[in-house]
């Protein structure tokens, strides 16, 4: 049976404020994400419907604090919490947070295409 861990994940992304290690398992992307700094992802989702993430996620907060902002409310998760975030959210994460997250690969990669372009524009200044 396929498996992945933070140490064995084959795809590593270092975005400065966070490092993500990813592996695809059975049509899902599992991500091991460590946030070095506070991160408000609002600018990264511009251009998506409602300027919000369009992929659902299931996850677990290992340490720290994760907030999902929706159009009409916020949901806050802390160490030890499992969560489900449907499409239409913006993640806001405190420094020192570690999460493990599962996302349907197809929806996740479509969203990441826009996030990648926006990240490049933000980093270019």
Tab-separated table of C-alpha atoms in Angstrom:
chain	number	residue	atom	x	y	z
A	1	UNK	CA	0.000	0.000	0.000
A	2	UNK	CA	1.455	3.435	-0.901
A	3	UNK	CA	2.415	5.757	1.906
A	4	UNK	CA	4.229	9.026	2.487
A	5	UNK	CA	5.878	10.857	5.339
A	6	UNK	CA	7.388	14.285	5.720
A	7	UNK	CA	10.800	12.700	5.189
A	8	UNK	CA	9.852	10.636	2.108
A	9	UNK	CA	7.581	13.073	0.245
A	10	UNK	CA	9.008	13.472	-3.264
A	11	UNK	CA	8.025	17.080	-4.015
A	12	UNK	CA	9.453	19.872	-1.821
A	13	UNK	CA	8.418	23.524	-2.126
A	14	UNK	CA	10.223	26.185	-0.092
A	15	UNK	CA	8.247	29.416	-0.293
A	16	UNK	CA	10.156	31.313	2.360
A	17	UNK	CA	7.324	31.716	4.861
A	18	UNK	CA	6.587	28.004	4.645
A	19	UNK	CA	7.971	24.709	3.464
A	20	UNK	CA	5.682	22.088	1.991
A	21	UNK	CA	6.513	18.469	1.261
A	22	UNK	CA	3.998	16.718	-0.984
A	23	UNK	CA	3.142	13.293	-2.344
A	24	UNK	CA	0.232	12.095	-4.465
A	25	UNK	CA	-1.583	9.043	-3.134
A	26	UNK	CA	-4.599	7.583	-4.933
A	27	UNK	CA	-5.766	10.839	-6.513
A	28	UNK	CA	-5.133	12.897	-3.366
A	29	UNK	CA	-2.226	15.155	-2.551
A	30	UNK	CA	-0.928	14.788	0.981
A	31	UNK	CA	0.979	17.836	2.191
A	32	UNK	CA	3.257	18.179	5.191
A	33	UNK	CA	3.450	21.942	5.716
A	34	UNK	CA	5.590	23.922	8.156
A	35	UNK	CA	5.038	27.671	8.522
A	36	UNK	CA	8.108	29.650	9.560
A	37	UNK	CA	6.264	32.979	9.582
A	38	UNK	CA	2.725	34.261	9.887
A	39	UNK	CA	0.979	33.747	6.542
A	40	UNK	CA	-2.205	35.384	5.243
A	41	UNK	CA	-2.831	33.826	1.827
A	42	UNK	CA	-5.383	36.441	0.691
A	43	UNK	CA	-3.249	37.859	-2.167
A	44	UNK	CA	-2.430	34.396	-3.492
A	45	UNK	CA	-6.028	33.534	-4.400
A	46	UNK	CA	-6.798	36.615	-6.490
A	47	UNK	CA	-8.310	35.598	-9.799
A	48	UNK	CA	-10.040	32.477	-8.484
A	49	UNK	CA	-13.827	32.527	-7.968
A	50	UNK	CA	-14.563	34.910	-5.059
A	51	UNK	CA	-10.756	35.268	-4.705
A	52	UNK	CA	-10.772	32.180	-2.463
A	53	UNK	CA	-9.279	28.680	-2.540
A	54	UNK	CA	-11.331	26.331	-4.703
A	55	UNK	CA	-9.989	23.024	-3.369
A	56	UNK	CA	-11.396	21.164	-0.377
A	57	UNK	CA	-8.917	20.021	2.276
A	58	UNK	CA	-8.964	17.567	5.158
A	59	UNK	CA	-6.191	17.990	7.682
A	60	UNK	CA	-4.720	17.809	11.130
A	61	UNK	CA	-2.919	20.555	13.046
A	62	UNK	CA	0.201	19.095	14.652
A	63	UNK	CA	1.185	22.371	16.322
A	64	UNK	CA	0.209	26.014	16.071
A	65	UNK	CA	-2.961	27.661	14.815
A	66	UNK	CA	-4.762	27.698	11.464
A	67	UNK	CA	-7.708	29.928	10.562
A	68	UNK	CA	-9.936	29.550	7.520
A	69	UNK	CA	-11.723	32.750	6.489
A	70	UNK	CA	-14.975	32.293	4.622
A	71	UNK	CA	-17.196	35.018	3.178
A	72	UNK	CA	-19.468	34.931	6.234
A	73	UNK	CA	-17.377	33.472	9.091
A	74	UNK	CA	-14.009	32.160	10.307
A	75	UNK	CA	-13.060	28.742	11.640
A	76	UNK	CA	-10.027	28.361	13.911
A	77	UNK	CA	-8.097	25.132	14.484
A	78	UNK	CA	-5.283	24.528	16.946
A	79	UNK	CA	-2.849	21.718	17.762
A	80	UNK	CA	-4.697	18.425	18.027
A	81	UNK	CA	-7.633	19.497	15.825
A	82	UNK	CA	-8.683	17.682	12.669
A	83	UNK	CA	-10.492	19.821	10.102
A	84	UNK	CA	-12.396	19.933	6.846
A	85	UNK	CA	-12.217	23.102	4.747
A	86	UNK	CA	-14.633	23.184	1.796
A	87	UNK	CA	-13.906	25.362	-1.243
A	88	UNK	CA	-14.344	29.097	-0.658
A	89	UNK	CA	-11.802	29.715	2.112
A	90	UNK	CA	-8.627	31.711	2.694
A	91	UNK	CA	-6.056	30.206	5.060
A	92	UNK	CA	-4.354	32.379	7.662
A	93	UNK	CA	-1.612	30.586	9.586
A	94	UNK	CA	0.501	31.607	12.577
A	95	UNK	CA	4.279	31.150	12.614
A	96	UNK	CA	5.375	27.796	14.010
A	97	UNK	CA	2.350	25.885	12.689
A	98	UNK	CA	2.696	22.358	11.285
A	99	UNK	CA	-0.167	20.647	9.463
A	100	UNK	CA	-0.774	17.489	7.500
A	101	UNK	CA	-3.369	18.070	4.796
A	102	UNK	CA	-5.146	15.926	2.200
A	103	UNK	CA	-6.607	17.478	-0.964
A	104	UNK	CA	-8.129	16.030	-4.154
A	105	UNK	CA	-5.187	16.334	-6.548
A	106	UNK	CA	-7.076	17.676	-9.567
A	107	UNK	CA	-8.808	20.542	-7.738
A	108	UNK	CA	-5.682	21.282	-5.739
A	109	UNK	CA	-3.425	21.586	-8.804
A	110	UNK	CA	-5.927	23.812	-10.641
A	111	UNK	CA	-5.922	26.165	-7.651
A	112	UNK	CA	-2.112	26.014	-7.366
A	113	UNK	CA	-1.711	27.227	-10.949
A	114	UNK	CA	-3.255	30.566	-9.951
A	115	UNK	CA	-1.485	30.616	-6.576
A	116	UNK	CA	1.873	30.065	-8.303
A	117	UNK	CA	1.354	33.004	-10.667
A	118	UNK	CA	0.269	35.253	-7.807
A	119	UNK	CA	3.185	34.151	-5.626
A	120	UNK	CA	5.655	34.937	-8.424
A	121	UNK	CA	4.098	38.422	-8.828
A	122	UNK	CA	4.273	39.087	-5.066
A	123	UNK	CA	7.906	37.923	-4.879
A	124	UNK	CA	8.835	40.070	-7.907
A	125	UNK	CA	7.632	43.013	-5.918
